[in-house]
Short mmCIF file of C-alpha atoms in Angstrom, two decimals:
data_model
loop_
_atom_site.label_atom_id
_atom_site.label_comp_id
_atom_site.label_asym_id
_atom_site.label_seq_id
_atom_site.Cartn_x
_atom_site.Cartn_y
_atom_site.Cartn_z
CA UNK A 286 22.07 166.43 99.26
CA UNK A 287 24.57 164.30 97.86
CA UNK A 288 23.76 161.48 95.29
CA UNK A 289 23.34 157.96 97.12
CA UNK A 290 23.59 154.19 95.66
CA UNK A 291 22.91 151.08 97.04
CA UNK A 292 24.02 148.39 96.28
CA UNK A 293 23.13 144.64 97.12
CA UNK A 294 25.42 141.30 96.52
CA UNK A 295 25.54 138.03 97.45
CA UNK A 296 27.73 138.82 100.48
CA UNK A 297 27.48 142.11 101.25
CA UNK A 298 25.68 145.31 100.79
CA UNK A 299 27.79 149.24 99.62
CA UNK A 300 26.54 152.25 100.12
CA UNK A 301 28.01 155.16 97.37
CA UNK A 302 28.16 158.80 98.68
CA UNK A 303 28.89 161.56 95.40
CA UNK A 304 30.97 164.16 97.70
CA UNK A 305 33.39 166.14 95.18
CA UNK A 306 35.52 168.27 97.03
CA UNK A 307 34.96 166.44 100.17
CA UNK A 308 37.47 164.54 102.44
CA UNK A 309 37.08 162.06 105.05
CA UNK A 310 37.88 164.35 108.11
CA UNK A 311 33.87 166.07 106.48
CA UNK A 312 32.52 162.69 107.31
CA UNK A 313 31.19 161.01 109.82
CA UNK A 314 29.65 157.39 109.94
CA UNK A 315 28.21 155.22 113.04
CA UNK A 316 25.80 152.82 114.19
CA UNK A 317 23.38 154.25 116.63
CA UNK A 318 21.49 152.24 119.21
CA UNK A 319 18.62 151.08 116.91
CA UNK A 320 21.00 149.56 114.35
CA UNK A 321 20.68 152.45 111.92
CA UNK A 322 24.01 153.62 109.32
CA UNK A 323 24.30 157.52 110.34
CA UNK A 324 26.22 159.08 107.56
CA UNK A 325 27.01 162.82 108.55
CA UNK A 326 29.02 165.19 106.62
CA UNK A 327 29.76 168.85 107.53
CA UNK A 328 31.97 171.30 105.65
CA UNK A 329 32.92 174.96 106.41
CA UNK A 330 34.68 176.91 103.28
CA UNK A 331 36.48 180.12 103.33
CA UNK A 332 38.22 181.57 99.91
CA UNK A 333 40.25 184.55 99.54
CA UNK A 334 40.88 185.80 96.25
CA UNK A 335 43.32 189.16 96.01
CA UNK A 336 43.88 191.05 92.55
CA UNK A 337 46.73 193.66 92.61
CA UNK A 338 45.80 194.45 88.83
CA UNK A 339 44.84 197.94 89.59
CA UNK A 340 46.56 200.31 91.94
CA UNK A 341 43.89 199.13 94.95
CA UNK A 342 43.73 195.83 96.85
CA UNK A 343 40.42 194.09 95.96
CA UNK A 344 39.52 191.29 98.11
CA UNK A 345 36.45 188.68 97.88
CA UNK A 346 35.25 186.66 100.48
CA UNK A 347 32.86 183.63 99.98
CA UNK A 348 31.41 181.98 102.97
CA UNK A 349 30.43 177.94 102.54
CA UNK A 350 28.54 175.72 104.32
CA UNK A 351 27.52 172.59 103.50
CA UNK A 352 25.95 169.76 105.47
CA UNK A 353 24.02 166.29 105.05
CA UNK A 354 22.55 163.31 107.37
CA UNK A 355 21.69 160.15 105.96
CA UNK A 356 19.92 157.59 108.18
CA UNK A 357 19.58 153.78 107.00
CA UNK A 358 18.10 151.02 108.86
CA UNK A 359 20.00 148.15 108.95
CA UNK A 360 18.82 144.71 108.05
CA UNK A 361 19.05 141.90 110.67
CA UNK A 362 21.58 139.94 108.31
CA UNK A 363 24.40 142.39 108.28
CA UNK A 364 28.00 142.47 110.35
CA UNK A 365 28.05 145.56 112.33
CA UNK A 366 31.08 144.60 113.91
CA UNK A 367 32.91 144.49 109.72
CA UNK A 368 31.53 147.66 108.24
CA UNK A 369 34.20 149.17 106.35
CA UNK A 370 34.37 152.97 105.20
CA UNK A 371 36.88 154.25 102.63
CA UNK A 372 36.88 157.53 100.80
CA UNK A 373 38.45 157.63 97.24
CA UNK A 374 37.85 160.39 93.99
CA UNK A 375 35.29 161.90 95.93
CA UNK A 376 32.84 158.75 96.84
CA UNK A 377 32.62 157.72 100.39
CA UNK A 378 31.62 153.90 100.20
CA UNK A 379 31.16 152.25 103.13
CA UNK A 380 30.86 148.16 103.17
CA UNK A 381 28.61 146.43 104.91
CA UNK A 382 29.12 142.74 104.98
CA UNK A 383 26.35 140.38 105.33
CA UNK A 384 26.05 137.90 108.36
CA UNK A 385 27.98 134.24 107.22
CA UNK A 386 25.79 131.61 107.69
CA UNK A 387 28.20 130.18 110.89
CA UNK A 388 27.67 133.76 112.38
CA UNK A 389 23.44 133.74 111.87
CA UNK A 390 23.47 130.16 113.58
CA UNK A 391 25.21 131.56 116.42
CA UNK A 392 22.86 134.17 117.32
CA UNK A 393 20.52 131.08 117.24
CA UNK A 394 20.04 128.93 120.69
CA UNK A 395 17.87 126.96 121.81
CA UNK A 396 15.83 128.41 125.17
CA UNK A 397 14.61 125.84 128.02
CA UNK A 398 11.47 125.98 129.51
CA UNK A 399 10.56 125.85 132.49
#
């Protein structure tokens, strides 16, 4: 499995996936309905190598196949609606912006009773 960080700031919180070799079409992130961070990646790798150097062909196959799932459980204070993903130099990190405090107040309400 790929190497994960975490990291926590004032505003927001990243998440660091290790995936040399990978791209972003390998990846795939969501929210499912619990409010958990799915990270997915799948990768399917077929090399050919030919030599000519004798007066045969030689030919070498090498079947890949890579995959990882990564669940997190989201914290009540984060922006679902802001997460950010980016792959660059083989890290997928994927922002996660914490609730402003104008957004946590209007979740808030005040409920009548009857």
């Amino acid at each position: 499995a790929p190497a994960v960080n975490i990291l926590e700031t004032e505003d927001d919180f990243k998440v660091e996936v290790a995936a040399p070799g990978m791209t972003k079409q390998d990846f795939k992130v969501h929210i499912n309905e619990d409010n958990e961070l799915i990270i997915s990646m799948e990768k399917k790798a077929e090399n050919k190598e030919e030599d000519k150097k004798r007066k045969g062909t030689y030919l070498r196959r090498e079947f890949s196949y890579s995959s990882f799932r990564q669940r997190m459980i989201l914290p009540d204070n984060v922006n679902v609606d802001n997460i950010d993903a980016k792959m660059e130099n083989g890290v997928l990190t994927i922002d996660i912006p914490k609730k402003t405090e104008e957004e946590k107040r209007k979740n808030m309400r005040q409920i009548d009773i009857k």
